[in-house]
Short mmCIF file of C-alpha atoms and ligand atoms in Angstrom, two decimals:
data_model
loop_
_atom_site.label_atom_id
_atom_site.label_comp_id
_atom_site.label_asym_id
_atom_site.label_seq_id
_atom_site.Cartn_x
_atom_site.Cartn_y
_atom_site.Cartn_z
CA MET A 19 -18.10 -112.67 -130.43
CA ASN A 20 -17.45 -111.95 -134.11
CA THR A 21 -15.64 -108.67 -135.13
CA PRO A 22 -17.85 -106.78 -137.36
CA ASN A 23 -16.54 -106.74 -140.91
CA ILE A 24 -16.43 -102.98 -141.40
CA GLU A 25 -14.18 -101.59 -144.15
CA ILE A 26 -12.07 -98.45 -142.99
CA PRO A 27 -11.51 -96.43 -145.83
CA THR A 28 -7.97 -95.67 -146.43
CA ARG A 29 -6.45 -92.52 -148.07
CA ALA A 30 -3.11 -90.70 -148.42
CA PRO A 31 -2.17 -88.55 -145.66
CA SER A 32 -3.23 -84.82 -145.84
CA ALA A 33 -0.39 -82.63 -146.83
CA THR A 34 -2.09 -79.60 -145.30
CA ALA A 35 -0.77 -78.64 -141.95
CA THR A 36 -3.42 -77.15 -139.93
CA ASP A 37 -2.34 -75.17 -136.72
CA ASP A 38 -4.06 -74.75 -133.78
CA THR A 39 -5.22 -78.21 -133.62
CA VAL A 40 -5.27 -81.90 -131.62
CA MET A 41 -5.54 -85.02 -133.74
CA PRO A 42 -6.06 -88.48 -132.06
CA PHE A 43 -4.52 -91.38 -133.83
CA GLU A 44 -4.56 -95.17 -133.41
CA VAL A 45 -1.94 -97.85 -134.37
CA ALA A 46 -4.25 -100.91 -133.99
CA LYS A 47 -2.00 -103.54 -134.92
CA LEU A 48 0.34 -102.59 -131.74
CA ASP A 49 -2.53 -101.59 -129.57
CA LEU A 50 -1.27 -97.77 -129.40
CA ARG A 51 -3.14 -94.69 -129.06
CA GLY A 52 -2.00 -91.21 -129.30
CA ARG A 53 -2.45 -87.54 -129.96
CA VAL A 54 -0.57 -84.92 -132.02
CA VAL A 55 -0.83 -81.28 -130.92
CA ARG A 56 0.18 -78.43 -133.07
CA LEU A 57 -0.16 -74.76 -132.20
CA GLY A 58 0.71 -71.73 -134.02
CA PRO A 59 -1.34 -68.55 -133.49
CA VAL A 60 -2.79 -69.82 -130.42
CA VAL A 61 0.53 -70.11 -128.61
CA ASP A 62 1.79 -67.09 -130.28
CA GLU A 63 -1.00 -65.09 -128.90
CA ILE A 64 -0.43 -66.38 -125.37
CA LEU A 65 3.17 -65.83 -125.17
CA GLU A 66 3.87 -62.92 -126.85
CA LYS A 67 1.18 -60.99 -124.58
CA HIS A 68 3.19 -62.02 -121.56
CA ALA A 69 6.60 -60.86 -123.09
CA TYR A 70 8.52 -63.26 -120.54
CA PRO A 71 12.05 -63.74 -121.16
CA ALA A 72 12.43 -66.21 -124.09
CA PRO A 73 13.28 -69.45 -122.17
CA VAL A 74 10.33 -68.92 -119.45
CA ALA A 75 8.06 -68.59 -122.69
CA LYS A 76 9.47 -71.56 -124.08
CA LEU A 77 8.88 -73.60 -120.83
CA LEU A 78 5.32 -72.28 -120.72
CA GLY A 79 4.74 -73.30 -124.32
CA GLU A 80 5.69 -76.80 -123.48
CA ALA A 81 3.22 -76.76 -120.41
CA VAL A 82 0.44 -75.58 -122.83
CA VAL A 83 1.01 -78.25 -125.09
CA LEU A 84 1.18 -80.90 -122.39
CA THR A 85 -1.97 -79.35 -120.81
CA VAL A 86 -3.70 -79.29 -124.51
CA MET A 87 -2.89 -83.01 -124.85
CA LEU A 88 -4.31 -84.17 -121.47
CA GLY A 89 -7.22 -81.98 -121.28
CA SER A 90 -8.44 -82.66 -124.83
CA ALA A 91 -8.28 -86.54 -123.98
CA LEU A 92 -10.29 -86.25 -120.92
CA LYS A 93 -13.65 -86.17 -122.92
CA ILE A 94 -15.21 -83.92 -119.88
CA GLU A 95 -16.98 -80.76 -119.57
CA GLY A 96 -15.37 -78.51 -117.29
CA ARG A 97 -11.55 -77.14 -116.74
CA PHE A 98 -8.49 -79.14 -116.68
CA ILE A 99 -5.62 -77.10 -114.60
CA LEU A 100 -1.87 -78.06 -115.10
CA GLN A 101 0.02 -76.64 -112.03
CA THR A 102 3.83 -76.53 -111.31
CA GLN A 103 5.16 -74.98 -108.08
CA SER A 104 9.06 -75.42 -107.48
CA ASP A 105 12.22 -73.76 -106.00
CA GLY A 106 13.58 -72.85 -109.31
CA PRO A 107 13.88 -69.71 -111.25
CA VAL A 108 10.38 -70.39 -112.49
CA ARG A 109 8.29 -70.83 -109.15
CA MET A 110 4.98 -71.67 -110.74
CA LEU A 111 3.30 -72.42 -114.21
CA VAL A 112 -0.55 -72.36 -114.50
CA VAL A 113 -2.36 -73.49 -117.61
CA ASP A 114 -5.97 -73.61 -117.55
CA PHE A 115 -7.72 -75.83 -120.37
CA THR A 116 -11.56 -75.48 -120.54
CA ALA A 117 -13.35 -78.22 -122.69
CA PRO A 118 -13.78 -78.23 -125.61
CA GLY A 119 -10.98 -76.15 -126.59
CA LYS A 120 -10.01 -73.06 -124.67
CA VAL A 121 -6.75 -72.52 -123.29
CA ARG A 122 -5.01 -69.76 -121.33
CA ALA A 123 -1.77 -69.92 -119.36
CA CYS A 124 0.79 -67.80 -117.12
CA ALA A 125 4.20 -68.31 -115.29
CA ARG A 126 5.50 -66.77 -111.91
CA PHE A 127 9.28 -66.40 -111.90
CA ASP A 128 12.18 -64.41 -110.19
CA LYS A 129 13.64 -62.14 -112.69
CA ALA A 130 17.24 -61.98 -111.46
CA ARG A 131 17.40 -65.82 -111.00
CA VAL A 132 16.25 -66.34 -114.43
CA ALA A 133 18.48 -63.75 -116.00
CA ALA A 134 21.14 -65.72 -113.89
CA ALA A 135 20.40 -69.13 -115.51
CA ILE A 136 20.26 -67.59 -118.71
CA ALA A 137 24.13 -66.36 -118.33
CA ASP A 138 25.11 -70.00 -116.79
CA ASN A 139 23.36 -71.60 -119.87
CA THR A 140 21.12 -73.69 -117.35
CA ALA A 141 17.88 -71.96 -118.40
CA ASP A 142 16.60 -75.33 -119.65
CA GLY A 143 13.23 -77.01 -118.90
CA SER A 144 14.80 -78.79 -115.76
CA GLY A 145 16.98 -75.87 -114.80
CA LEU A 146 14.18 -73.42 -114.56
CA LEU A 147 11.66 -75.50 -112.74
CA GLY A 148 14.13 -76.95 -109.75
CA LYS A 149 12.31 -79.18 -107.62
CA GLY A 150 8.72 -78.97 -106.29
CA HIS A 151 5.40 -80.84 -107.73
CA PHE A 152 3.54 -80.90 -110.60
CA ALA A 153 -0.41 -80.93 -110.23
CA MET A 154 -3.31 -81.84 -112.60
CA THR A 155 -6.87 -80.83 -111.56
CA ILE A 156 -10.04 -81.67 -112.83
CA ASP A 157 -12.66 -79.22 -112.15
CA GLN A 158 -16.14 -79.75 -113.14
CA GLY A 159 -18.12 -77.16 -111.33
CA PRO A 160 -19.11 -76.07 -108.10
CA ASP A 161 -21.29 -79.15 -107.18
CA THR A 162 -18.63 -81.97 -107.97
CA SER A 163 -15.55 -82.95 -106.23
CA ARG A 164 -12.24 -81.94 -107.75
CA TYR A 165 -9.66 -84.49 -108.62
CA GLN A 166 -6.21 -84.04 -108.17
CA GLY A 167 -3.11 -85.91 -109.46
CA LEU A 168 0.20 -84.97 -107.84
CA VAL A 169 3.75 -85.95 -109.05
CA ALA A 170 6.86 -84.79 -107.76
CA LEU A 171 9.18 -82.52 -109.76
CA ASP A 172 12.54 -83.88 -109.04
CA GLY A 173 14.95 -81.87 -111.23
CA GLY A 174 13.53 -83.20 -114.11
CA THR A 175 11.63 -81.67 -117.12
CA LEU A 176 7.82 -81.60 -117.82
CA GLU A 177 7.98 -84.38 -120.23
CA ASP A 178 9.55 -86.33 -117.25
CA ALA A 179 6.90 -85.17 -114.72
CA ALA A 180 4.27 -86.55 -117.52
CA HIS A 181 6.02 -89.87 -117.75
CA GLU A 182 6.19 -90.45 -113.92
CA TYR A 183 2.43 -89.50 -113.66
CA PHE A 184 1.19 -92.01 -115.85
CA HIS A 185 3.59 -94.61 -114.64
CA ARG A 186 2.46 -94.08 -110.77
CA SER A 187 -0.97 -92.60 -111.21
CA GLU A 188 -2.33 -94.37 -114.25
CA GLN A 189 -0.10 -97.36 -114.68
CA ILE A 190 -0.17 -96.70 -118.47
CA PRO A 191 2.98 -96.95 -120.56
CA THR A 192 3.18 -93.55 -122.00
CA ARG A 193 5.67 -91.45 -123.95
CA VAL A 194 5.29 -87.57 -124.56
CA ARG A 195 7.39 -85.31 -126.67
CA LEU A 196 7.04 -81.57 -126.40
CA ALA A 197 8.69 -79.08 -128.52
CA VAL A 198 8.55 -75.23 -128.48
CA ALA A 199 10.61 -72.81 -130.60
CA GLU A 200 10.48 -69.26 -132.23
CA GLU A 201 10.25 -68.96 -136.04
CA LEU A 202 11.43 -66.29 -137.77
CA ARG A 203 9.75 -65.17 -140.81
CA ALA A 204 11.21 -63.18 -143.81
CA GLY A 205 9.49 -60.19 -144.85
CA GLU A 206 8.08 -59.22 -141.53
CA GLY A 207 11.07 -57.22 -140.54
CA GLY A 208 12.48 -60.09 -138.55
CA ALA A 209 9.42 -60.44 -136.32
CA SER A 210 9.58 -63.71 -134.79
CA HIS A 211 6.66 -66.13 -133.71
CA TRP A 212 6.35 -69.16 -131.38
CA ARG A 213 5.40 -72.37 -132.58
CA ALA A 214 4.83 -75.40 -130.60
CA GLY A 215 3.74 -79.20 -130.78
CA GLY A 216 3.90 -82.51 -129.11
CA ILE A 217 2.96 -86.03 -129.57
CA MET A 218 1.76 -88.44 -127.01
CA LEU A 219 1.72 -92.36 -127.36
CA GLN A 220 0.13 -94.96 -125.01
CA PHE A 221 0.15 -98.72 -124.83
CA LEU A 222 -3.55 -99.75 -124.44
CA PRO A 223 -3.86 -103.38 -125.06
CA LYS A 224 -7.26 -104.72 -125.12
CA SER A 225 -6.14 -108.43 -123.58
CA PRO A 226 -5.53 -108.10 -119.93
CA GLU A 227 -2.54 -110.25 -120.19
CA ARG A 228 -0.45 -107.85 -122.44
CA ALA A 229 -1.75 -104.99 -120.26
CA ARG A 230 0.20 -106.06 -117.21
CA VAL A 231 2.64 -103.64 -116.05
CA ALA A 232 5.23 -103.96 -113.32
CA ASP A 233 4.22 -103.01 -109.83
CA LEU A 234 5.56 -100.20 -108.20
CA HIS A 235 8.30 -100.77 -106.13
CA PRO A 236 7.44 -101.76 -102.76
CA GLY A 237 8.83 -99.10 -100.73
CA ASP A 238 8.19 -100.94 -97.32
CA ALA A 239 8.67 -104.52 -98.49
CA PRO A 240 11.53 -106.45 -96.38
CA GLU A 241 15.01 -106.02 -97.35
CA GLY A 242 16.00 -108.28 -100.18
CA THR A 243 12.47 -108.59 -101.82
CA ALA A 244 13.00 -108.28 -105.75
CA PRO A 245 11.08 -105.67 -107.31
CA HIS A 246 8.27 -106.89 -109.36
CA ALA A 247 9.13 -107.12 -113.09
CA VAL A 248 7.26 -107.74 -116.03
CA LYS A 249 8.96 -108.05 -119.49
CA GLU A 250 7.91 -105.20 -121.67
CA ASP A 251 5.51 -105.79 -124.52
CA GLU A 252 7.39 -105.99 -127.91
CA ALA A 253 4.64 -103.63 -129.40
CA TRP A 254 5.23 -101.01 -126.53
CA VAL A 255 9.01 -101.60 -127.18
CA GLU A 256 8.68 -100.65 -130.89
CA GLY A 257 6.12 -97.76 -130.38
CA ARG A 258 8.36 -96.22 -127.86
CA ALA A 259 11.31 -96.53 -130.04
CA LEU A 260 9.53 -95.11 -132.96
CA VAL A 261 8.35 -91.82 -130.97
CA SER A 262 11.87 -91.28 -129.74
CA THR A 263 12.99 -90.72 -133.45
CA VAL A 264 10.61 -87.79 -133.63
CA GLU A 265 12.71 -84.51 -133.65
CA ASP A 266 11.56 -80.96 -132.18
CA LEU A 267 11.48 -79.64 -135.70
CA GLU A 268 8.93 -82.07 -137.20
CA LEU A 269 6.71 -81.46 -134.02
CA ILE A 270 6.67 -77.49 -135.03
CA ASP A 271 7.23 -77.77 -138.74
CA PRO A 272 4.36 -75.66 -140.36
CA ALA A 273 4.98 -77.47 -143.55
CA LEU A 274 4.47 -81.08 -142.17
CA SER A 275 0.96 -82.28 -141.25
CA SER A 276 0.03 -83.99 -138.21
CA GLU A 277 -1.17 -86.67 -140.69
CA ARG A 278 1.93 -86.89 -142.56
CA LEU A 279 3.86 -87.11 -139.07
CA VAL A 280 2.22 -90.09 -137.88
CA TYR A 281 2.26 -91.38 -141.14
CA ARG A 282 6.00 -91.34 -141.16
CA LEU A 283 6.16 -92.51 -137.89
CA PHE A 284 3.49 -95.78 -138.31
CA HIS A 285 3.04 -96.28 -141.80
CA GLU A 286 4.38 -99.71 -141.49
CA PRO A 287 2.11 -101.19 -138.88
CA GLY A 288 -1.07 -98.77 -140.19
CA VAL A 289 -2.23 -95.67 -138.66
CA ARG A 290 -5.73 -94.39 -138.27
CA VAL A 291 -6.53 -90.99 -137.32
CA PHE A 292 -9.40 -89.26 -136.12
CA ARG A 293 -11.08 -85.89 -136.29
CA ALA A 294 -8.98 -83.34 -134.92
CA SER A 295 -10.45 -80.64 -132.76
CA GLU A 296 -9.64 -76.88 -132.65
CA ILE A 297 -7.83 -74.97 -129.69
CA ARG A 298 -8.27 -71.25 -129.23
CA ALA A 299 -6.63 -68.91 -126.94
CA VAL A 300 -9.35 -67.47 -124.86
CA CYS A 301 -9.24 -66.34 -121.07
CA SER A 302 -12.22 -66.47 -118.91
CA CYS A 303 -11.81 -63.15 -117.17
CA SER A 304 -14.52 -60.51 -117.50
CA ARG A 305 -15.32 -57.34 -116.09
CA ASP A 306 -18.24 -58.66 -114.17
CA ASN A 307 -15.85 -61.30 -112.51
CA VAL A 308 -13.31 -58.84 -111.65
CA GLU A 309 -16.12 -56.51 -110.12
CA ALA A 310 -17.53 -59.47 -107.94
CA MET A 311 -14.07 -60.60 -106.65
CA LEU A 312 -13.21 -56.86 -105.66
CA LYS A 313 -16.68 -56.74 -103.83
CA SER A 314 -15.84 -59.84 -102.10
CA PHE A 315 -12.66 -58.24 -100.62
CA SER A 316 -12.70 -56.77 -97.05
CA GLN A 317 -13.62 -52.79 -97.08
CA ASP A 318 -9.99 -52.30 -95.79
CA ASP A 319 -8.56 -54.14 -98.74
CA ARG A 320 -10.57 -52.42 -101.30
CA ASP A 321 -9.61 -48.86 -99.90
CA HIS A 322 -6.08 -49.83 -100.14
CA MET A 323 -6.38 -50.68 -103.62
CA VAL A 324 -7.28 -47.30 -104.76
CA GLU A 325 -4.57 -45.34 -106.48
CA ASN A 326 -4.73 -42.11 -108.13
CA GLY A 327 -8.48 -42.12 -107.63
CA ARG A 328 -8.97 -45.55 -109.04
CA ILE A 329 -8.96 -49.12 -108.72
CA SER A 330 -6.79 -51.17 -111.66
CA VAL A 331 -6.84 -54.77 -111.88
CA THR A 332 -4.79 -56.60 -114.30
CA CYS A 333 -5.73 -60.43 -115.38
CA GLU A 334 -2.44 -62.57 -115.03
CA PHE A 335 -3.54 -64.87 -117.79
CA CYS A 336 -4.13 -62.24 -120.66
CA SER A 337 -2.88 -59.08 -119.45
CA ALA A 338 -6.20 -57.22 -119.69
CA THR A 339 -6.76 -54.15 -117.54
CA TYR A 340 -10.06 -53.48 -115.81
CA VAL A 341 -10.45 -50.11 -114.32
CA PHE A 342 -13.12 -49.13 -111.43
CA ALA A 343 -14.12 -45.72 -110.02
CA PRO A 344 -13.70 -46.59 -106.34
CA GLY A 345 -17.60 -46.12 -105.76
CA GLU A 346 -18.39 -48.94 -108.24
CA VAL A 347 -17.07 -51.60 -106.02
CA GLY A 348 -17.89 -49.97 -102.70
CA ALA A 349 -14.36 -48.36 -101.94
CA LYS A 350 -13.68 -44.89 -100.49
CA ASP A 351 -12.27 -42.28 -102.86
ZN1 ZN B 408 -7.83 -62.65 -118.80
#
């Protein structure tokens, strides 16, 4: 088959940084594809409302970037949910992405253990998570089956868990970088704002020969069986080396556009960018949903929720509070 001769216009990378976007890109010469996530007001709104201790907020911010990165790549209708459950000071992270661009997130943690980790200087991503598992769920509505991918959290970071997932489940060579930081702005009385960013790079060759990856280690193979090894493709070795040079600051710098970032990395082989999509911090909770949930509880449970003559429910994701008179939801005064 002849390759159609289509002229792809080339231009200089845009200097304008746009927050709260995901930009896909392609490095055709190296069979690489990827996306850059830049979050400003979205991640600031989510993390500010929760007012978690800073290391917990930072970790949740990383989970938000990763979820946006993966969820926006799925081209599905519906929800993509990333969830961790582990034995560290942060017991659970939940990030809920609804296509095409809504995100909400929350964490559950042990206050005393987080404070102890901060005091011990172990409150980084891996120290806060500990061991457990990392699950990704695709929910396309009540009449469809839910897909779930599960990998072990083994004392590593969220980046490690993402690499493990793509290696084991998808068998796609993948590198992910995530960064979150608080930015202090002059002139706002010392107010700080959260910023976050990330880049994902995947090796997706068109020819099956190049797509070969090593089989997973044969756990039940007879002793002495050599693990299957395939020499890594040079294009992937180059791509991975380039993406490992990305600094945290480059991922969150409001003055560096996503286009300039990928141009900085891949100007030699050449990089093509696609239209960026927008991300918004939106929660799906509503008074109607909360009312329906309360009505689904047993009479006894509803009666026990009455405090000072009313029932009050706070959304764990966005901290919105819904107040009901007991009679509204069939509870006794
Ligand atoms: Zn909510």
